[in-house]
Amino acid sequence: MSSESIYLDANATTAQASAVTQAMIECYERFGANPASQHRPGHQARRRLEDAREAIAETLGAEIGGPQADQLILTSGGTEANNLAIFGLSGPPGSRTIVSSIEHPCVAGAAEQLSREDHRVDLLPVGRSGVIDPTELEKLLTDTAHLVSVMLANHETGALQPLPEIAAIAHEHRALIHTDAVQAVGKIDINFRELGVDAMTVTAHKCHGPLGIGALLLRNGVKLQPRLFGGSQQYGLRPGTENVALAVGMQTALELWRKESQERTQRMQELRDRFEALLLVEIEGLQVHSRSVARLPQTSNLAFPGVERQAFFMALDMAGVACSTGSACQSGSSEPSPTLLAMGCEKSQIDSSLRFSLGATTEAAEVDEAARRIILAYKHLRKAK
């Protein structure tokens, strides 16, 4: 164990499950035709693709049959699905969109682009705990908005947001509500219909599925404006040849989660709590962001007093502990965390915070060894400083 690297960056991506790999290999071997082709092999590929699409939607709690059936639009991942939602649901120029101040960069960046395209964009603030107060949305919705976008669970702190209440408020004011559920899928139970949202973004590689596939789930009757053109696939809403094997991989990963959901959630939470407890005993002044509220079971964002996050991150990498300074999309950036800034954290906390995140395969021995290495690296860095 001492010489092996310990991976505690599952919020960035997770290792693909062997069952997922096997299902994809079988699919590549059996369904190699273009699912849009009209010959028999094409029809067979199409049938397998639609079976996977239906299974994914069902696992996520969507309505899959009858006149009220929801739509599942397959994409290349969470970033594309979030962009499709923001641009496709925000209405014409002049419309108003509200996004929370703790969104992932692919939502925040899309909202910034909207503002450059003559849309009005407002930020929904977040409290010190990392949770949005729904009454703040009530205040913002005194003017009409076309779209509200609030993530289900934060990618940095793991803080869960009160989506059903937020969705109800948005609908009272005749606004559409979109949620980025990328980090929550495969970690906590999710039911699309029970959340009450109009659109939900998911991806496969955060829950031991393949990289390169995500989806946007749309409630029945919601109208989406496409961002890509030139094909009739997926009702013209996201043209391009679908990858059947990736869809099967996503289906398999979600079905594995459904079978093991209660055990996985409990196990990851116990390991996370054990990890935090070990560090809190040995590191005086250590702070756990969003500790007082409901969090994802695998996420731990910690402020280490007296050290600089980038230097500590590099020291841990050398010690064989893989973690993160924030979102994987911005991990190469030295900019402070947008989430911690929005929460009103002190500069010293922001500058010393690292994110640790567990996967379904993380073991207790790894957690214990990682904590030992982190404590040693921290004390060494403090002594050198």
Tab-separated table of C-alpha atoms in Angstrom:
chain	number	residue	atom	x	y	z
A	1	MET	CA	0.000	0.000	0.000
A	2	SER	CA	2.779	2.444	0.937
A	3	SER	CA	4.145	2.724	-2.608
A	4	GLU	CA	0.798	2.754	-4.409
A	5	SER	CA	-1.080	5.865	-5.450
A	6	ILE	CA	-4.430	6.339	-3.723
A	7	TYR	CA	-7.121	7.816	-5.921
A	8	LEU	CA	-9.397	10.261	-4.084
A	9	ASP	CA	-10.613	12.253	-7.078
A	10	ALA	CA	-13.731	10.343	-8.078
A	11	ASN	CA	-15.694	13.584	-8.584
A	12	ALA	CA	-13.427	14.208	-11.570
A	13	THR	CA	-13.956	10.727	-13.005
A	14	THR	CA	-14.314	7.145	-11.844
A	15	ALA	CA	-12.746	3.923	-13.057
A	16	GLN	CA	-14.954	2.119	-15.541
A	17	ALA	CA	-16.554	-0.973	-13.999
A	18	SER	CA	-15.510	-4.285	-15.543
A	19	ALA	CA	-19.164	-5.211	-16.170
A	20	VAL	CA	-19.525	-2.001	-18.168
A	21	THR	CA	-16.456	-2.830	-20.252
A	22	GLN	CA	-17.748	-6.336	-20.966
A	23	ALA	CA	-21.177	-5.052	-21.983
A	24	MET	CA	-19.587	-2.554	-24.354
A	25	ILE	CA	-17.271	-5.150	-25.907
A	26	GLU	CA	-20.249	-7.390	-26.584
A	27	CYS	CA	-22.113	-4.476	-28.103
A	28	TYR	CA	-19.213	-3.533	-30.374
A	29	GLU	CA	-19.067	-7.137	-31.570
A	30	ARG	CA	-22.803	-7.593	-32.140
A	31	PHE	CA	-24.116	-4.152	-33.106
A	32	GLY	CA	-21.542	-2.496	-35.330
A	33	ALA	CA	-23.931	-0.959	-37.864
A	34	ASN	CA	-25.050	2.660	-37.962
A	35	PRO	CA	-28.326	2.796	-35.980
A	36	ALA	CA	-29.751	5.234	-38.556
A	37	SER	CA	-29.263	2.795	-41.463
A	38	GLN	CA	-32.373	1.186	-42.929
A	39	HIS	CA	-31.026	-2.335	-43.469
A	40	ARG	CA	-31.422	-5.180	-40.981
A	41	PRO	CA	-28.088	-4.634	-39.139
A	42	GLY	CA	-29.013	-0.964	-38.798
A	43	HIS	CA	-32.426	-1.867	-37.368
A	44	GLN	CA	-30.788	-4.252	-34.902
A	45	ALA	CA	-28.396	-1.519	-33.732
A	46	ARG	CA	-31.313	0.909	-33.453
A	47	ARG	CA	-33.308	-1.536	-31.350
A	48	ARG	CA	-30.383	-2.023	-28.965
A	49	LEU	CA	-29.836	1.720	-28.743
A	50	GLU	CA	-33.471	2.421	-27.919
A	51	ASP	CA	-33.504	-0.355	-25.316
A	52	ALA	CA	-30.537	1.316	-23.636
A	53	ARG	CA	-32.136	4.767	-23.866
A	54	GLU	CA	-35.350	3.483	-22.263
A	55	ALA	CA	-33.457	1.690	-19.479
A	56	ILE	CA	-31.409	4.811	-18.681
A	57	ALA	CA	-34.522	6.977	-18.526
A	58	GLU	CA	-36.373	4.475	-16.357
A	59	THR	CA	-33.468	4.183	-13.897
A	60	LEU	CA	-33.459	7.977	-13.564
A	61	GLY	CA	-37.149	8.061	-12.721
A	62	ALA	CA	-38.501	9.352	-16.024
A	63	GLU	CA	-41.843	8.462	-17.564
A	64	ILE	CA	-40.960	6.079	-20.393
A	65	GLY	CA	-44.294	5.039	-21.902
A	66	GLY	CA	-47.591	6.464	-23.053
A	67	PRO	CA	-48.554	9.975	-24.121
A	68	GLN	CA	-46.710	11.592	-21.195
A	69	ALA	CA	-43.342	9.973	-21.952
A	70	ASP	CA	-40.243	12.076	-21.249
A	71	GLN	CA	-37.351	12.446	-23.721
A	72	LEU	CA	-33.763	11.357	-23.173
A	73	ILE	CA	-31.312	13.143	-25.484
A	74	LEU	CA	-27.909	11.442	-25.602
A	75	THR	CA	-24.873	13.739	-25.727
A	76	SER	CA	-21.087	13.508	-25.552
A	77	GLY	CA	-21.129	14.237	-21.814
A	78	GLY	CA	-22.281	16.588	-19.087
A	79	THR	CA	-20.768	19.729	-20.602
A	80	GLU	CA	-22.621	19.313	-23.879
A	81	ALA	CA	-25.869	18.405	-22.120
A	82	ASN	CA	-25.645	21.455	-19.850
A	83	ASN	CA	-24.917	23.731	-22.795
A	84	LEU	CA	-27.804	22.222	-24.723
A	85	ALA	CA	-30.106	22.916	-21.782
A	86	ILE	CA	-28.946	26.486	-21.151
A	87	PHE	CA	-29.014	27.581	-24.788
A	88	GLY	CA	-31.907	25.373	-25.832
A	89	LEU	CA	-34.308	26.393	-23.042
A	90	SER	CA	-33.375	30.023	-22.399
A	91	GLY	CA	-35.727	31.509	-24.976
A	92	PRO	CA	-35.078	34.220	-27.579
A	93	PRO	CA	-32.725	37.200	-27.088
A	94	GLY	CA	-34.082	39.490	-24.416
A	95	SER	CA	-35.233	36.586	-22.240
A	96	ARG	CA	-34.119	36.234	-18.641
A	97	THR	CA	-32.178	33.306	-17.178
A	98	ILE	CA	-31.319	32.728	-13.511
A	99	VAL	CA	-28.430	30.436	-12.546
A	100	SER	CA	-27.037	29.738	-9.108
A	101	SER	CA	-23.687	31.198	-8.107
A	102	ILE	CA	-22.208	27.733	-7.434
A	103	GLU	CA	-22.780	26.113	-10.822
A	104	HIS	CA	-20.192	24.006	-12.624
A	105	PRO	CA	-18.054	25.992	-15.100
A	106	CYS	CA	-19.941	24.531	-18.078
A	107	VAL	CA	-23.196	26.072	-16.796
A	108	ALA	CA	-21.612	29.303	-15.576
A	109	GLY	CA	-19.725	29.684	-18.859
A	110	ALA	CA	-22.841	29.055	-20.929
A	111	ALA	CA	-24.716	31.661	-18.874
A	112	GLU	CA	-21.929	34.176	-19.471
A	113	GLN	CA	-22.205	33.547	-23.209
A	114	LEU	CA	-25.974	34.059	-23.008
A	115	SER	CA	-25.384	37.487	-21.514
A	116	ARG	CA	-23.200	38.333	-24.522
A	117	GLU	CA	-26.067	37.311	-26.794
A	118	ASP	CA	-28.490	39.917	-25.417
A	119	HIS	CA	-30.006	37.747	-22.713
A	120	ARG	CA	-30.440	38.940	-19.160
A	121	VAL	CA	-28.661	36.642	-16.711
A	122	ASP	CA	-29.011	36.900	-12.921
A	123	LEU	CA	-27.147	34.966	-10.230
A	124	LEU	CA	-28.980	33.180	-7.429
A	125	PRO	CA	-26.895	33.546	-4.230
A	126	VAL	CA	-25.935	30.731	-1.898
A	127	GLY	CA	-25.629	30.697	1.886
A	128	ARG	CA	-22.478	30.144	3.943
A	129	SER	CA	-23.338	26.461	4.282
A	130	GLY	CA	-23.321	26.032	0.511
A	131	VAL	CA	-27.113	25.583	0.254
A	132	ILE	CA	-29.460	27.871	-1.656
A	133	ASP	CA	-32.309	29.499	0.255
A	134	PRO	CA	-35.417	29.103	-1.950
A	135	THR	CA	-36.752	32.432	-0.688
A	136	GLU	CA	-33.860	34.085	-2.546
A	137	LEU	CA	-35.300	32.707	-5.771
A	138	GLU	CA	-38.696	34.153	-4.810
A	139	LYS	CA	-37.058	37.566	-4.560
A	140	LEU	CA	-35.446	37.262	-7.986
A	141	LEU	CA	-38.643	36.046	-9.642
A	142	THR	CA	-40.514	39.299	-9.100
A	143	ASP	CA	-39.606	39.805	-12.766
A	144	THR	CA	-40.468	37.112	-15.292
A	145	ALA	CA	-37.734	34.581	-16.068
A	146	HIS	CA	-37.707	32.022	-18.847
A	147	LEU	CA	-35.245	29.563	-17.279
A	148	VAL	CA	-33.828	28.779	-13.837
A	149	SER	CA	-30.808	26.454	-13.535
A	150	VAL	CA	-29.744	25.077	-10.148
A	151	MET	CA	-27.499	22.048	-9.653
A	152	LEU	CA	-28.709	19.128	-7.564
A	153	ALA	CA	-25.408	18.574	-5.732
A	154	ASN	CA	-22.310	20.731	-5.722
A	155	HIS	CA	-19.218	19.299	-7.386
A	156	GLU	CA	-16.813	20.825	-4.842
A	157	THR	CA	-18.519	20.612	-1.443
A	158	GLY	CA	-21.142	17.950	-2.173
A	159	ALA	CA	-23.881	20.152	-0.675
A	160	LEU	CA	-27.352	19.040	-1.776
A	161	GLN	CA	-29.812	21.660	-2.964
A	162	PRO	CA	-33.581	21.741	-2.190
A	163	LEU	CA	-34.581	21.076	-5.805
A	164	PRO	CA	-38.255	20.133	-5.359
A	165	GLU	CA	-38.919	23.384	-3.513
A	166	ILE	CA	-36.897	25.416	-6.001
A	167	ALA	CA	-38.714	23.747	-8.906
A	168	ALA	CA	-42.108	24.514	-7.379
A	169	ILE	CA	-41.197	28.192	-7.001
A	170	ALA	CA	-39.926	28.391	-10.584
A	171	HIS	CA	-43.128	26.839	-11.911
A	172	GLU	CA	-45.284	29.208	-9.854
A	173	HIS	CA	-43.654	31.985	-11.834
A	174	ARG	CA	-43.971	30.099	-15.139
A	175	ALA	CA	-40.237	29.545	-15.508
A	176	LEU	CA	-38.618	26.353	-16.699
A	177	ILE	CA	-36.243	24.656	-14.246
A	178	HIS	CA	-33.080	22.767	-15.229
A	179	THR	CA	-30.756	20.903	-12.890
A	180	ASP	CA	-27.229	19.637	-13.370
A	181	ALA	CA	-27.325	16.251	-11.607
A	182	VAL	CA	-23.961	15.055	-12.904
A	183	GLN	CA	-22.348	14.590	-9.479
A	184	ALA	CA	-25.463	13.146	-7.835
A	185	VAL	CA	-26.198	10.312	-10.266
A	186	GLY	CA	-24.809	7.047	-8.947
A	187	LYS	CA	-24.281	8.526	-5.465
A	188	ILE	CA	-27.804	9.205	-4.149
A	189	ASP	CA	-31.270	8.100	-5.209
A	190	ILE	CA	-32.635	10.294	-7.992
A	191	ASN	CA	-36.139	10.415	-9.407
A	192	PHE	CA	-36.557	12.878	-12.264
A	193	ARG	CA	-40.313	13.207	-11.878
A	194	GLU	CA	-40.175	13.586	-8.097
A	195	LEU	CA	-37.617	16.389	-8.380
A	196	GLY	CA	-40.203	18.308	-10.373
A	197	VAL	CA	-37.695	19.701	-12.866
A	198	ASP	CA	-38.176	20.230	-16.588
A	199	ALA	CA	-34.679	19.171	-17.619
A	200	MET	CA	-31.856	17.241	-15.960
A	201	THR	CA	-28.256	16.685	-17.008
A	202	VAL	CA	-26.441	13.418	-16.272
A	203	THR	CA	-23.238	11.736	-17.384
A	204	ALA	CA	-21.821	8.224	-17.185
A	205	HIS	CA	-18.177	8.601	-16.163
A	206	LYS	CA	-18.941	9.942	-12.684
A	207	CYS	CA	-20.572	6.629	-11.700
A	208	HIS	CA	-18.149	4.050	-13.143
A	209	GLY	CA	-19.532	4.267	-16.667
A	210	PRO	CA	-17.691	5.213	-19.872
A	211	LEU	CA	-16.261	8.593	-20.748
A	212	GLY	CA	-17.800	10.297	-23.752
A	213	ILE	CA	-21.523	9.966	-23.074
A	214	GLY	CA	-24.053	11.974	-21.116
A	215	ALA	CA	-27.699	12.867	-21.493
A	216	LEU	CA	-30.255	15.605	-21.134
A	217	LEU	CA	-33.579	14.373	-19.794
A	218	LEU	CA	-36.582	16.491	-20.814
A	219	ARG	CA	-40.018	16.437	-19.254
A	220	ASN	CA	-42.843	15.647	-21.635
A	221	GLY	CA	-43.945	18.736	-23.540
A	222	VAL	CA	-40.820	20.823	-22.921
A	223	LYS	CA	-39.621	22.471	-26.139
A	224	LEU	CA	-35.884	22.498	-26.784
A	225	GLN	CA	-34.102	24.540	-29.447
A	226	PRO	CA	-31.204	22.568	-30.967
A	227	ARG	CA	-27.644	23.856	-31.086
A	228	LEU	CA	-26.413	21.406	-33.733
A	229	PHE	CA	-27.863	20.962	-37.207
A	230	GLY	CA	-27.581	18.655	-40.184
A	231	GLY	CA	-29.202	15.400	-39.106
A	232	SER	CA	-32.516	13.936	-38.034
A	233	GLN	CA	-31.180	11.789	-35.187
A	234	GLN	CA	-32.858	12.289	-31.797
A	235	TYR	CA	-35.705	14.254	-33.383
A	236	GLY	CA	-33.184	16.752	-34.759
A	237	LEU	CA	-32.548	18.011	-31.215
A	238	ARG	CA	-29.048	16.555	-31.129
A	239	PRO	CA	-28.111	15.310	-34.607
A	240	GLY	CA	-25.190	12.985	-35.158
A	241	THR	CA	-24.698	9.236	-35.203
A	242	GLU	CA	-25.332	7.776	-31.757
A	243	ASN	CA	-22.732	5.455	-30.237
A	244	VAL	CA	-24.647	2.316	-29.298
A	245	ALA	CA	-21.860	0.832	-27.169
A	246	LEU	CA	-21.492	3.993	-25.089
A	247	ALA	CA	-25.242	4.030	-24.471
A	248	VAL	CA	-25.085	0.385	-23.391
A	249	GLY	CA	-22.153	1.233	-21.112
A	250	MET	CA	-24.133	4.024	-19.491
A	251	GLN	CA	-27.146	1.752	-19.092
A	252	THR	CA	-25.000	-0.928	-17.442
A	253	ALA	CA	-23.345	1.521	-15.032
A	254	LEU	CA	-26.705	2.898	-13.904
A	255	GLU	CA	-28.203	-0.564	-13.508
A	256	LEU	CA	-25.215	-1.595	-11.377
A	257	TRP	CA	-25.821	1.476	-9.239
A	258	ARG	CA	-29.519	0.667	-8.867
A	259	LYS	CA	-28.713	-2.849	-7.630
A	260	GLU	CA	-26.119	-1.607	-5.125
A	261	SER	CA	-27.414	1.881	-4.352
A	262	GLN	CA	-28.163	1.560	-0.646
A	263	GLU	CA	-24.979	-0.363	0.099
A	264	ARG	CA	-22.827	2.001	-1.984
A	265	THR	CA	-24.233	5.156	-0.427
A	266	GLN	CA	-23.851	3.887	3.128
A	267	ARG	CA	-20.364	2.551	2.501
A	268	MET	CA	-19.060	5.742	0.878
A	269	GLN	CA	-20.536	7.916	3.620
A	270	GLU	CA	-19.010	5.776	6.360
A	271	LEU	CA	-15.612	5.929	4.668
A	272	ARG	CA	-15.871	9.683	4.108
A	273	ASP	CA	-16.790	10.257	7.764
A	274	ARG	CA	-13.935	7.991	8.855
A	275	PHE	CA	-11.519	9.905	6.611
A	276	GLU	CA	-12.607	13.273	7.996
A	277	ALA	CA	-12.496	12.033	11.606
A	278	LEU	CA	-8.899	10.821	11.236
A	279	LEU	CA	-7.793	14.197	9.889
A	280	LEU	CA	-9.763	16.263	12.410
A	281	VAL	CA	-8.032	14.501	15.306
A	282	GLU	CA	-4.528	15.235	14.017
A	283	ILE	CA	-4.867	18.602	12.254
A	284	GLU	CA	-5.863	21.425	14.561
A	285	GLY	CA	-8.166	23.969	12.953
A	286	LEU	CA	-9.113	21.762	9.993
A	287	GLN	CA	-12.459	22.845	8.555
A	288	VAL	CA	-14.948	20.748	6.582
A	289	HIS	CA	-16.951	22.814	4.117
A	290	SER	CA	-20.747	22.211	4.166
A	291	ARG	CA	-20.343	19.790	7.067
A	292	SER	CA	-23.540	21.029	8.726
A	293	VAL	CA	-25.834	20.250	5.774
A	294	ALA	CA	-26.802	17.217	3.712
A	295	ARG	CA	-23.946	16.287	1.387
A	296	LEU	CA	-23.124	13.718	-1.223
A	297	PRO	CA	-21.750	10.651	0.574
A	298	GLN	CA	-18.406	10.636	-1.219
A	299	THR	CA	-17.343	14.300	-1.134
A	300	SER	CA	-15.094	16.006	1.398
A	301	ASN	CA	-13.838	19.564	0.883
A	302	LEU	CA	-11.315	20.533	3.544
A	303	ALA	CA	-9.534	23.763	4.479
A	304	PHE	CA	-6.046	23.047	5.897
A	305	PRO	CA	-4.935	26.000	8.048
A	306	GLY	CA	-1.577	27.556	7.302
A	307	VAL	CA	-0.835	25.909	3.940
A	308	GLU	CA	-1.358	27.023	0.354
A	309	ARG	CA	-3.612	24.687	-1.604
A	310	GLN	CA	-1.483	24.404	-4.748
A	311	ALA	CA	1.674	23.637	-2.779
A	312	PHE	CA	-0.187	21.115	-0.620
A	313	PHE	CA	-1.802	19.548	-3.683
A	314	MET	CA	1.644	19.019	-5.233
A	315	ALA	CA	3.005	17.610	-1.971
A	316	LEU	CA	0.132	15.117	-1.796
A	317	ASP	CA	0.640	14.141	-5.410
A	318	MET	CA	4.271	13.383	-4.592
A	319	ALA	CA	3.071	11.402	-1.555
A	320	GLY	CA	0.756	9.332	-3.743
A	321	VAL	CA	-2.610	10.862	-2.873
A	322	ALA	CA	-4.646	12.029	-5.873
A	323	CYS	CA	-7.121	14.777	-4.992
A	324	SER	CA	-8.246	18.075	-6.510
A	325	THR	CA	-8.100	21.826	-6.015
A	326	GLY	CA	-11.671	22.096	-7.351
A	327	SER	CA	-13.546	21.245	-10.539
A	328	ALA	CA	-11.576	19.004	-12.899
A	329	CYS	CA	-12.426	21.477	-15.674
A	330	GLN	CA	-10.456	24.136	-13.790
A	331	SER	CA	-7.923	22.015	-11.893
A	332	GLY	CA	-5.049	23.552	-13.838
A	333	SER	CA	-6.149	27.030	-12.837
A	334	SER	CA	-4.720	28.984	-9.908
A	335	GLU	CA	-7.946	30.974	-9.607
A	336	PRO	CA	-9.829	30.637	-6.299
A	337	SER	CA	-12.803	28.305	-6.101
A	338	PRO	CA	-15.983	30.001	-7.432
A	339	THR	CA	-18.061	27.839	-5.093
A	340	LEU	CA	-16.156	28.801	-1.931
A	341	LEU	CA	-16.137	32.437	-3.024
A	342	ALA	CA	-19.902	32.346	-3.505
A	343	MET	CA	-20.271	30.822	-0.032
A	344	GLY	CA	-18.468	33.807	1.462
A	345	CYS	CA	-15.551	31.800	2.840
A	346	GLU	CA	-12.564	33.688	4.176
A	347	LYS	CA	-9.627	34.071	1.812
A	348	SER	CA	-7.413	31.950	4.046
A	349	GLN	CA	-9.947	29.100	3.849
A	350	ILE	CA	-10.304	29.349	0.083
A	351	ASP	CA	-6.547	29.428	-0.429
A	352	SER	CA	-6.040	26.284	1.672
A	353	SER	CA	-8.912	24.057	0.517
A	354	LEU	CA	-8.687	20.743	-1.313
A	355	ARG	CA	-11.401	18.338	-2.467
A	356	PHE	CA	-11.248	14.614	-1.765
A	357	SER	CA	-13.831	12.296	-3.312
A	358	LEU	CA	-14.356	8.549	-3.029
A	359	GLY	CA	-15.552	6.000	-5.558
A	360	ALA	CA	-17.608	2.840	-5.202
A	361	THR	CA	-14.411	0.770	-5.096
A	362	THR	CA	-12.529	2.837	-2.493
A	363	GLU	CA	-11.463	0.641	0.428
A	364	ALA	CA	-11.110	1.371	4.143
A	365	ALA	CA	-7.385	0.598	4.029
A	366	GLU	CA	-6.942	3.214	1.304
A	367	VAL	CA	-8.789	5.818	3.355
A	368	ASP	CA	-6.643	5.093	6.412
A	369	GLU	CA	-3.398	5.200	4.450
A	370	ALA	CA	-4.432	8.367	2.606
A	371	ALA	CA	-5.195	10.080	5.918
A	372	ARG	CA	-1.780	9.038	7.268
A	373	ARG	CA	0.004	10.434	4.215
A	374	ILE	CA	-2.002	13.666	4.294
A	375	ILE	CA	-1.206	14.231	7.970
A	376	LEU	CA	2.524	13.617	7.412
A	377	ALA	CA	2.621	15.876	4.344
A	378	TYR	CA	0.721	18.613	6.157
A	379	LYS	CA	3.000	18.578	9.201
A	380	HIS	CA	6.076	18.522	6.983
A	381	LEU	CA	4.805	21.515	4.985
A	382	ARG	CA	3.949	23.467	8.122
A	383	LYS	CA	7.357	22.724	9.645
A	384	ALA	CA	9.169	23.777	6.460
A	385	LYS	CA	7.116	26.951	6.302
